[in-house]
Amino acid sequence: MEKWYLMTAAVLLGLIVRWTVSLNSYSGAGKPPMFGDYEAQRHWQEITFNLPIKQWYFNSSDNNLQYWGLDYPPLTAYHSFLCAYVAKFINPDWIALHTSRGYESQAHKLFMRATVLIADLLIYIPAVVLYCCCLKEISTKKKIASVLCILLYPGLILIDYGHFQYNSVSLGFALWGVLGVSYDWDLLGSLAFCLAINYKQMELYHSLPFFCFLLGKCFKKGLKGKGLVLLIKLACTVVASFVLCWLPFFTEREQTLQVLRRLFPVDRGLFEDKVANIWCSFSVFLKIRDILPHHIQIMISFCFTFLSLLPACIKLTLHPSPKGFRFTLVSCALSFFLFSFQVHEKSILLVSLPVCLVLSEIPFMSTWFLLVSTFSMLPLLLKDELLMPSVVTVMAFFIACATSFSIFEKTSEEELQLKCFSTSVRKYFTCFTFLPRIIQHLFLTSVITMILLTIMTVTLDPPQKLPDLFSVLVCFVSCLHFLFFLVYFNIIIMWDSKNGRSQKKIN
Amino acid sequence: MAALGIAIGGSNWFSALALGVTLLKCLLIPTYHSTDFEVHRNWLAITHSLPISQWYYEATSEWTLDYPPFFAWFEYALSHVAKYFDQEMLNVRNLNYSSSRTLLFQRFSVIFTDALFVYAVHECCKCIDGKKAGKELTEKPKFILSVLLLWNFGLLIVDHIHFQYNGFLSGLMLLSIARFFQKRHMEGAFLFAVLLHFKHIYLYVAPAYGVYLLRSYCFTANKPDGSIRWNSFSFVRLISLGLIVFLVSALSLGPFLALNQLPQVFSRLFPFKRGLCHAYWAPNFWALYSALDKVLSVIGLELKLLDPNKIPKASMTSGLVQQFQHTVLPSVTPLATFICTLIAMLKRKASF
């Protein structure tokens, strides 16, 4: 492509920010006996390297599941095994069975951070670059700006390179899946997405849109001919990839069941810790966790989740289009986040990825959402002592988006993709012309609230009677934002007319 | 809303560049820092805790004050902010003290003083005429210069990782150059004089400044073909330049002259006892000279031309800072290096 040097500069800038953030502390640093996610990942390297596959997911004297037992699908286990294999060459003490528990050193930190960077470089970053290069109807400069902004998204950087996780692997695979499926490489796309699910089961949040989109494509091709062939091919691809990943665990029924039990711990409650979803926010007023019995909680969460995502999914099945697919990914993932069971605050990243994909189409709202998503993880980031990198990366992201997309000039109805909706409402309320101004004021209020809450959380001590006051406030405010965005994205999907496909050339 | 947008920088690329690199500098705060970090902490302590008469005599730490007085005053000013971060760093006896608040203060002081550098780059860009370039932002000379200066990675590594205040000082130098371009020669001369009393290493470029001012400022007019009109020499201008340098030097060295400490100050500023090459060799001519001397001495020993007993045991590559003799080639004195530098510069000056 032309201006490849600018693209390289954007990618390198993303890498610099990632590596400098990784200089900071990680989850559970210096906090025995349990430490944190960093120790969990190191422990999985220890387990997968030293124990036979049959024992990976089972409780035993060598593998105490209470101490960071494996609770991700087999691909994570294989990745840990690969990292452990490399670790063995550098320093076997890092993964020695039992004796390496709580191992912390500068060299080990460098190794672990390097594994995250390598995984990112191999899977996520190429997917982002390719996705932006393939965007239609925008200039080269805007493509490069999209790459820069997506790579600068603070949430993913802070969680992967700060807190310590490998979200870039599963999100990267999911992005390859989106790429494949959007450009009619359906089989490869499904394969990539199956790999994503087999890396982290949370990717199931994205599974319904994939399913509906592919099903819609099959219907369009006609279920009597090519559509049926495609459907069968897709089914075979999915089954084959699952079998390949789970092969060692399909030998015995008990193995498969145990893995499933580890992946979906339905015995745990509706939510754990503070998370910006409906149930946690609702429990501020009414302690539903204590009032309702367990199976009723599961049913209610199930009903709400599916009721909220059903309209978008049905529309996608009937009118499959890449644009509809992207927006349905957002709204589905958001519905799951808000209403589902046992959601962690880090799961917001599953919503952030699709929002990054629509950054070039609705820059203003996407930037707003991505800022809120990072803010919603504030209590976690503060616990990991990541305040400085959080503030800096959020500011850098905001400046990058503001200068690349001129977001403050793009708040008209048409730019917000709300033209059809507003026209329909104006049939009943002719004075409904103030939508852009409302949204601008809401944005200002939102930013001021987030900044104030951040300052309060950092500087003030919560009152004695309410020790979690600030965390709950952060979750509550974020939840309100997310509900607003859920409504917004659903409006875009439902009111998206076929004429909306021809966007004017955005310079 | 639109005003906010413009204010934040819808099309103002310079602010975006400056803000962006500042944020990157904040991300570099937890990186490695060298002994220069302790050097500056020590100077904060010296200037804050001790009276002026002790500044150039204090030697509790091995990192004695060896910059001119204006830099000492600069550290003194910083120390008054430092006391709100961590009082302990201002204790002269707290060698190698580096609490997290100390680190934060020191790093932020470099980032903050870089504001002068950003301003100087802005002034330099104003002097550039970019009319011939195309409409593309990345092709404009102003943009290219700003990127090369603001995002200069050598400066980022030395200032924000290794730890020094070169951004601030380079800012002074760039500002004086910008003032020359803007035909404000007196200001430029003043700024350079001030800079010399911040870090005397800028004496390296003092001859260039001197000759330039002589030619462009003291000779007020040119002949039609551009060469010197000798009779347009203005003594008034020469004297005013001299006066500026004199006044600045008086302000800087005055107190130490009054205390009869000038020899001590000069011995700190120009430590010839440190030897020809630093502990880490600079890639200059004397490094080649010393390397050649080493190679020749090895060959001489092999061919039995040299007596092993007469060769000094300490070698130049041992990483020590000291004076010593070369083995085969003639030893180099400070005077010899000065004469070599002068000869090398004269050829350039002649073409001025």
PDB file of N, CA and C in Angstrom, chain B residues 60-136:
ATOM      1  N   THR B  60      31.035  14.964  49.839  1.00  0.00           N
ATOM      2  CA  THR B  60      30.573  13.756  50.536  1.00  0.00           C
ATOM      3  C   THR B  60      30.300  12.652  49.528  1.00  0.00           C
ATOM      4  N   SER B  61      29.663  13.048  48.432  1.00  0.00           N
ATOM      5  CA  SER B  61      29.386  12.083  47.382  1.00  0.00           C
ATOM      6  C   SER B  61      30.467  12.209  46.316  1.00  0.00           C
ATOM      7  N   GLU B  62      30.685  11.128  45.545  1.00  0.00           N
ATOM      8  CA  GLU B  62      31.700  11.215  44.482  1.00  0.00           C
ATOM      9  C   GLU B  62      31.217  12.101  43.338  1.00  0.00           C
ATOM     10  N   TRP B  63      29.895  12.376  43.291  1.00  0.00           N
ATOM     11  CA  TRP B  63      29.341  13.160  42.181  1.00  0.00           C
ATOM     12  C   TRP B  63      29.309  14.634  42.557  1.00  0.00           C
ATOM     13  N   THR B  64      30.482  15.236  42.511  1.00  0.00           N
ATOM     14  CA  THR B  64      30.575  16.630  42.930  1.00  0.00           C
ATOM     15  C   THR B  64      29.981  17.558  41.878  1.00  0.00           C
ATOM     16  N   LEU B  65      29.670  18.782  42.285  1.00  0.00           N
ATOM     17  CA  LEU B  65      29.064  19.762  41.385  1.00  0.00           C
ATOM     18  C   LEU B  65      30.088  20.192  40.350  1.00  0.00           C
ATOM     19  N   ASP B  66      29.833  19.863  39.085  1.00  0.00           N
ATOM     20  CA  ASP B  66      30.803  20.257  38.053  1.00  0.00           C
ATOM     21  C   ASP B  66      30.140  20.927  36.862  1.00  0.00           C
ATOM     22  N   TYR B  67      29.026  21.595  37.125  1.00  0.00           N
ATOM     23  CA  TYR B  67      28.394  22.438  36.122  1.00  0.00           C
ATOM     24  C   TYR B  67      28.476  23.887  36.586  1.00  0.00           C
ATOM     25  N   PRO B  68      28.363  24.837  35.675  1.00  0.00           N
ATOM     26  CA  PRO B  68      28.498  26.243  36.074  1.00  0.00           C
ATOM     27  C   PRO B  68      27.387  26.690  37.030  1.00  0.00           C
ATOM     28  N   PRO B  69      27.568  27.876  37.621  1.00  0.00           N
ATOM     29  CA  PRO B  69      26.671  28.321  38.692  1.00  0.00           C
ATOM     30  C   PRO B  69      25.192  28.416  38.322  1.00  0.00           C
ATOM     31  N   PHE B  70      24.857  28.794  37.079  1.00  0.00           N
ATOM     32  CA  PHE B  70      23.433  28.907  36.757  1.00  0.00           C
ATOM     33  C   PHE B  70      22.725  27.580  36.926  1.00  0.00           C
ATOM     34  N   PHE B  71      23.423  26.474  36.598  1.00  0.00           N
ATOM     35  CA  PHE B  71      22.791  25.168  36.771  1.00  0.00           C
ATOM     36  C   PHE B  71      22.601  24.878  38.247  1.00  0.00           C
ATOM     37  N   ALA B  72      23.548  25.323  39.053  1.00  0.00           N
ATOM     38  CA  ALA B  72      23.404  25.143  40.500  1.00  0.00           C
ATOM     39  C   ALA B  72      22.186  25.903  41.005  1.00  0.00           C
ATOM     40  N   TRP B  73      21.983  27.119  40.497  1.00  0.00           N
ATOM     41  CA  TRP B  73      20.800  27.880  40.888  1.00  0.00           C
ATOM     42  C   TRP B  73      19.522  27.194  40.404  1.00  0.00           C
ATOM     43  N   PHE B  74      19.590  26.603  39.243  1.00  0.00           N
ATOM     44  CA  PHE B  74      18.457  25.852  38.684  1.00  0.00           C
ATOM     45  C   PHE B  74      18.087  24.695  39.607  1.00  0.00           C
ATOM     46  N   GLU B  75      19.116  23.953  40.064  1.00  0.00           N
ATOM     47  CA  GLU B  75      18.852  22.855  41.002  1.00  0.00           C
ATOM     48  C   GLU B  75      18.298  23.410  42.324  1.00  0.00           C
ATOM     49  N   TYR B  76      18.805  24.575  42.712  1.00  0.00           N
ATOM     50  CA  TYR B  76      18.312  25.197  43.935  1.00  0.00           C
ATOM     51  C   TYR B  76      16.821  25.487  43.828  1.00  0.00           C
ATOM     52  N   ALA B  77      16.407  26.058  42.683  1.00  0.00           N
ATOM     53  CA  ALA B  77      14.994  26.345  42.465  1.00  0.00           C
ATOM     54  C   ALA B  77      14.181  25.056  42.481  1.00  0.00           C
ATOM     55  N   LEU B  78      14.691  24.009  41.816  1.00  0.00           N
ATOM     56  CA  LEU B  78      13.966  22.737  41.796  1.00  0.00           C
ATOM     57  C   LEU B  78      13.817  22.173  43.201  1.00  0.00           C
ATOM     58  N   SER B  79      14.844  22.384  44.022  1.00  0.00           N
ATOM     59  CA  SER B  79      14.806  21.766  45.351  1.00  0.00           C
ATOM     60  C   SER B  79      13.669  22.324  46.185  1.00  0.00           C
ATOM     61  N   HIS B  80      13.253  23.553  45.862  1.00  0.00           N
ATOM     62  CA  HIS B  80      12.136  24.118  46.618  1.00  0.00           C
ATOM     63  C   HIS B  80      10.816  23.472  46.266  1.00  0.00           C
ATOM     64  N   VAL B  81      10.738  22.849  45.107  1.00  0.00           N
ATOM     65  CA  VAL B  81       9.549  22.053  44.768  1.00  0.00           C
ATOM     66  C   VAL B  81       9.716  20.640  45.294  1.00  0.00           C
ATOM     67  N   ALA B  82      10.981  20.186  45.291  1.00  0.00           N
ATOM     68  CA  ALA B  82      11.259  18.806  45.702  1.00  0.00           C
ATOM     69  C   ALA B  82      10.848  18.554  47.137  1.00  0.00           C
ATOM     70  N   LYS B  83      10.964  19.610  47.966  1.00  0.00           N
ATOM     71  CA  LYS B  83      10.684  19.355  49.387  1.00  0.00           C
ATOM     72  C   LYS B  83       9.241  18.961  49.627  1.00  0.00           C
ATOM     73  N   TYR B  84       8.339  19.264  48.658  1.00  0.00           N
ATOM     74  CA  TYR B  84       6.949  18.845  48.823  1.00  0.00           C
ATOM     75  C   TYR B  84       6.731  17.395  48.412  1.00  0.00           C
ATOM     76  N   PHE B  85       7.716  16.828  47.710  1.00  0.00           N
ATOM     77  CA  PHE B  85       7.586  15.438  47.283  1.00  0.00           C
ATOM     78  C   PHE B  85       8.192  14.505  48.312  1.00  0.00           C
ATOM     79  N   ASP B  86       9.436  14.766  48.654  1.00  0.00           N
ATOM     80  CA  ASP B  86      10.104  13.902  49.622  1.00  0.00           C
ATOM     81  C   ASP B  86      11.264  14.673  50.242  1.00  0.00           C
ATOM     82  N   GLN B  87      11.128  15.024  51.492  1.00  0.00           N
ATOM     83  CA  GLN B  87      12.138  15.840  52.153  1.00  0.00           C
ATOM     84  C   GLN B  87      13.473  15.106  52.237  1.00  0.00           C
ATOM     85  N   GLU B  88      13.418  13.780  52.302  1.00  0.00           N
ATOM     86  CA  GLU B  88      14.637  13.011  52.538  1.00  0.00           C
ATOM     87  C   GLU B  88      15.639  13.120  51.397  1.00  0.00           C
ATOM     88  N   MET B  89      15.183  13.379  50.172  1.00  0.00           N
ATOM     89  CA  MET B  89      16.123  13.413  49.053  1.00  0.00           C
ATOM     90  C   MET B  89      17.051  14.616  49.150  1.00  0.00           C
ATOM     91  N   LEU B  90      16.676  15.600  49.993  1.00  0.00           N
ATOM     92  CA  LEU B  90      17.487  16.806  50.089  1.00  0.00           C
ATOM     93  C   LEU B  90      18.552  16.696  51.162  1.00  0.00           C
ATOM     94  N   ASN B  91      18.699  15.517  51.748  1.00  0.00           N
ATOM     95  CA  ASN B  91      19.739  15.310  52.745  1.00  0.00           C
ATOM     96  C   ASN B  91      21.011  14.866  52.027  1.00  0.00           C
ATOM     97  N   VAL B  92      22.105  15.621  52.247  1.00  0.00           N
ATOM     98  CA  VAL B  92      23.350  15.345  51.531  1.00  0.00           C
ATOM     99  C   VAL B  92      23.880  13.948  51.861  1.00  0.00           C
ATOM    100  N   ARG B  93      23.585  13.480  53.074  1.00  0.00           N
ATOM    101  CA  ARG B  93      24.121  12.178  53.476  1.00  0.00           C
ATOM    102  C   ARG B  93      23.356  11.010  52.878  1.00  0.00           C
ATOM    103  N   ASN B  94      22.153  11.269  52.311  1.00  0.00           N
ATOM    104  CA  ASN B  94      21.342  10.168  51.776  1.00  0.00           C
ATOM    105  C   ASN B  94      21.823   9.760  50.392  1.00  0.00           C
ATOM    106  N   LEU B  95      22.988   9.122  50.342  1.00  0.00           N
ATOM    107  CA  LEU B  95      23.534   8.732  49.043  1.00  0.00           C
ATOM    108  C   LEU B  95      22.682   7.644  48.416  1.00  0.00           C
ATOM    109  N   ASN B  96      22.486   7.733  47.108  1.00  0.00           N
ATOM    110  CA  ASN B  96      21.702   6.746  46.351  1.00  0.00           C
ATOM    111  C   ASN B  96      20.278   6.603  46.846  1.00  0.00           C
ATOM    112  N   TYR B  97      19.749   7.661  47.399  1.00  0.00           N
ATOM    113  CA  TYR B  97      18.356   7.637  47.846  1.00  0.00           C
ATOM    114  C   TYR B  97      17.446   7.734  46.623  1.00  0.00           C
ATOM    115  N   SER B  98      16.570   6.770  46.433  1.00  0.00           N
ATOM    116  CA  SER B  98      15.673   6.841  45.272  1.00  0.00           C
ATOM    117  C   SER B  98      14.309   6.261  45.605  1.00  0.00           C
ATOM    118  N   SER B  99      13.608   6.933  46.507  1.00  0.00           N
ATOM    119  CA  SER B  99      12.243   6.500  46.805  1.00  0.00           C
ATOM    120  C   SER B  99      11.367   6.776  45.584  1.00  0.00           C
ATOM    121  N   SER B 100      10.158   6.195  45.599  1.00  0.00           N
ATOM    122  CA  SER B 100       9.298   6.352  44.417  1.00  0.00           C
ATOM    123  C   SER B 100       8.918   7.807  44.213  1.00  0.00           C
ATOM    124  N   ARG B 101       8.800   8.577  45.305  1.00  0.00           N
ATOM    125  CA  ARG B 101       8.424   9.986  45.146  1.00  0.00           C
ATOM    126  C   ARG B 101       9.587  10.792  44.587  1.00  0.00           C
ATOM    127  N   THR B 102      10.798  10.396  44.987  1.00  0.00           N
ATOM    128  CA  THR B 102      11.985  11.063  44.427  1.00  0.00           C
ATOM    129  C   THR B 102      12.019  10.844  42.927  1.00  0.00           C
ATOM    130  N   LEU B 103      11.832   9.573  42.549  1.00  0.00           N
ATOM    131  CA  LEU B 103      11.847   9.231  41.131  1.00  0.00           C
ATOM    132  C   LEU B 103      10.795  10.030  40.370  1.00  0.00           C
ATOM    133  N   LEU B 104       9.597  10.074  40.941  1.00  0.00           N
ATOM    134  CA  LEU B 104       8.499  10.791  40.303  1.00  0.00           C
ATOM    135  C   LEU B 104       8.844  12.251  40.142  1.00  0.00           C
ATOM    136  N   PHE B 105       9.399  12.866  41.198  1.00  0.00           N
ATOM    137  CA  PHE B 105       9.729  14.295  41.127  1.00  0.00           C
ATOM    138  C   PHE B 105      10.786  14.556  40.059  1.00  0.00           C
ATOM    139  N   GLN B 106      11.860  13.754  40.105  1.00  0.00           N
ATOM    140  CA  GLN B 106      12.965  13.986  39.167  1.00  0.00           C
ATOM    141  C   GLN B 106      12.492  13.832  37.729  1.00  0.00           C
ATOM    142  N   ARG B 107      11.754  12.741  37.469  1.00  0.00           N
ATOM    143  CA  ARG B 107      11.274  12.517  36.107  1.00  0.00           C
ATOM    144  C   ARG B 107      10.369  13.640  35.656  1.00  0.00           C
ATOM    145  N   PHE B 108       9.478  14.072  36.544  1.00  0.00           N
ATOM    146  CA  PHE B 108       8.569  15.137  36.168  1.00  0.00           C
ATOM    147  C   PHE B 108       9.298  16.452  35.954  1.00  0.00           C
ATOM    148  N   SER B 109      10.393  16.658  36.704  1.00  0.00           N
ATOM    149  CA  SER B 109      11.129  17.912  36.511  1.00  0.00           C
ATOM    150  C   SER B 109      11.723  17.964  35.108  1.00  0.00           C
ATOM    151  N   VAL B 110      12.206  16.822  34.603  1.00  0.00           N
ATOM    152  CA  VAL B 110      12.756  16.803  33.239  1.00  0.00           C
ATOM    153  C   VAL B 110      11.626  17.048  32.239  1.00  0.00           C
ATOM    154  N   ILE B 111      10.504  16.338  32.436  1.00  0.00           N
ATOM    155  CA  ILE B 111       9.372  16.475  31.506  1.00  0.00           C
ATOM    156  C   ILE B 111       8.862  17.918  31.503  1.00  0.00           C
ATOM    157  N   PHE B 112       8.803  18.512  32.700  1.00  0.00           N
ATOM    158  CA  PHE B 112       8.264  19.856  32.813  1.00  0.00           C
ATOM    159  C   PHE B 112       9.188  20.882  32.160  1.00  0.00           C
ATOM    160  N   THR B 113      10.513  20.759  32.434  1.00  0.00           N
ATOM    161  CA  THR B 113      11.436  21.746  31.873  1.00  0.00           C
ATOM    162  C   THR B 113      11.572  21.597  30.365  1.00  0.00           C
ATOM    163  N   ASP B 114      11.155  20.447  29.836  1.00  0.00           N
ATOM    164  CA  ASP B 114      11.161  20.288  28.380  1.00  0.00           C
ATOM    165  C   ASP B 114      10.212  21.247  27.692  1.00  0.00           C
ATOM    166  N   ALA B 115       9.350  21.915  28.480  1.00  0.00           N
ATOM    167  CA  ALA B 115       8.429  22.893  27.889  1.00  0.00           C
ATOM    168  C   ALA B 115       9.209  23.963  27.143  1.00  0.00           C
ATOM    169  N   LEU B 116      10.392  24.299  27.672  1.00  0.00           N
ATOM    170  CA  LEU B 116      11.214  25.306  26.993  1.00  0.00           C
ATOM    171  C   LEU B 116      11.659  24.787  25.629  1.00  0.00           C
ATOM    172  N   PHE B 117      11.985  23.498  25.577  1.00  0.00           N
ATOM    173  CA  PHE B 117      12.399  22.881  24.325  1.00  0.00           C
ATOM    174  C   PHE B 117      11.259  22.933  23.309  1.00  0.00           C
ATOM    175  N   VAL B 118      10.041  22.629  23.779  1.00  0.00           N
ATOM    176  CA  VAL B 118       8.881  22.651  22.877  1.00  0.00           C
ATOM    177  C   VAL B 118       8.679  24.065  22.333  1.00  0.00           C
ATOM    178  N   TYR B 119       8.789  25.048  23.214  1.00  0.00           N
ATOM    179  CA  TYR B 119       8.634  26.443  22.788  1.00  0.00           C
ATOM    180  C   TYR B 119       9.691  26.809  21.755  1.00  0.00           C
ATOM    181  N   ALA B 120      10.944  26.390  22.033  1.00  0.00           N
ATOM    182  CA  ALA B 120      12.046  26.715  21.115  1.00  0.00           C
ATOM    183  C   ALA B 120      11.805  26.078  19.746  1.00  0.00           C
ATOM    184  N   VAL B 121      11.322  24.827  19.731  1.00  0.00           N
ATOM    185  CA  VAL B 121      11.042  24.167  18.452  1.00  0.00           C
ATOM    186  C   VAL B 121       9.952  24.928  17.708  1.00  0.00           C
ATOM    187  N   HIS B 122       8.956  25.383  18.451  1.00  0.00           N
ATOM    188  CA  HIS B 122       7.881  26.154  17.838  1.00  0.00           C
ATOM    189  C   HIS B 122       8.423  27.410  17.174  1.00  0.00           C
ATOM    190  N   GLU B 123       9.362  28.072  17.886  1.00  0.00           N
ATOM    191  CA  GLU B 123       9.954  29.293  17.325  1.00  0.00           C
ATOM    192  C   GLU B 123      10.773  28.982  16.091  1.00  0.00           C
ATOM    193  N   CYS B 124      11.501  27.855  16.131  1.00  0.00           N
ATOM    194  CA  CYS B 124      12.308  27.467  14.967  1.00  0.00           C
ATOM    195  C   CYS B 124      11.418  27.202  13.765  1.00  0.00           C
ATOM    196  N   CYS B 125      10.302  26.536  14.020  1.00  0.00           N
ATOM    197  CA  CYS B 125       9.407  26.211  12.906  1.00  0.00           C
ATOM    198  C   CYS B 125       8.852  27.470  12.264  1.00  0.00           C
ATOM    199  N   LYS B 126       8.651  28.502  13.084  1.00  0.00           N
ATOM    200  CA  LYS B 126       8.126  29.760  12.527  1.00  0.00           C
ATOM    201  C   LYS B 126       9.101  30.349  11.525  1.00  0.00           C
ATOM    202  N   CYS B 127      10.406  30.049  11.723  1.00  0.00           N
ATOM    203  CA  CYS B 127      11.414  30.655  10.859  1.00  0.00           C
ATOM    204  C   CYS B 127      11.536  29.928   9.531  1.00  0.00           C
ATOM    205  N   ILE B 128      10.879  28.787   9.413  1.00  0.00           N
ATOM    206  CA  ILE B 128      11.051  28.003   8.192  1.00  0.00           C
ATOM    207  C   ILE B 128       9.982  28.378   7.189  1.00  0.00           C
ATOM    208  N   ASP B 129      10.442  28.564   5.970  1.00  0.00           N
ATOM    209  CA  ASP B 129       9.517  28.917   4.906  1.00  0.00           C
ATOM    210  C   ASP B 129       9.150  27.658   4.151  1.00  0.00           C
ATOM    211  N   GLY B 130       7.893  27.234   4.281  1.00  0.00           N
ATOM    212  CA  GLY B 130       7.536  25.964   3.651  1.00  0.00           C
ATOM    213  C   GLY B 130       6.669  26.117   2.433  1.00  0.00           C
ATOM    214  N   LYS B 131       6.844  27.217   1.716  1.00  0.00           N
ATOM    215  CA  LYS B 131       5.902  27.477   0.612  1.00  0.00           C
ATOM    216  C   LYS B 131       6.114  26.536  -0.553  1.00  0.00           C
ATOM    217  N   LYS B 132       7.349  26.017  -0.659  1.00  0.00           N
ATOM    218  CA  LYS B 132       7.604  25.186  -1.845  1.00  0.00           C
ATOM    219  C   LYS B 132       7.060  23.786  -1.686  1.00  0.00           C
ATOM    220  N   ALA B 133       6.759  23.380  -0.473  1.00  0.00           N
ATOM    221  CA  ALA B 133       6.331  21.992  -0.251  1.00  0.00           C
ATOM    222  C   ALA B 133       4.886  21.787  -0.684  1.00  0.00           C
ATOM    223  N   GLY B 134       4.499  20.527  -0.797  1.00  0.00           N
ATOM    224  CA  GLY B 134       3.144  20.189  -1.217  1.00  0.00           C
ATOM    225  C   GLY B 134       2.139  20.368  -0.100  1.00  0.00           C
ATOM    226  N   LYS B 135       0.888  20.004  -0.382  1.00  0.00           N
ATOM    227  CA  LYS B 135      -0.166  20.219   0.593  1.00  0.00           C
ATOM    228  C   LYS B 135      -0.157  19.157   1.684  1.00  0.00           C
ATOM    229  N   GLU B 136       0.467  18.032   1.405  1.00  0.00           N
ATOM    230  CA  GLU B 136       0.467  16.908   2.339  1.00  0.00           C
ATOM    231  C   GLU B 136       1.205  17.294   3.621  1.00  0.00           C
TER     232      GLU B 136
END
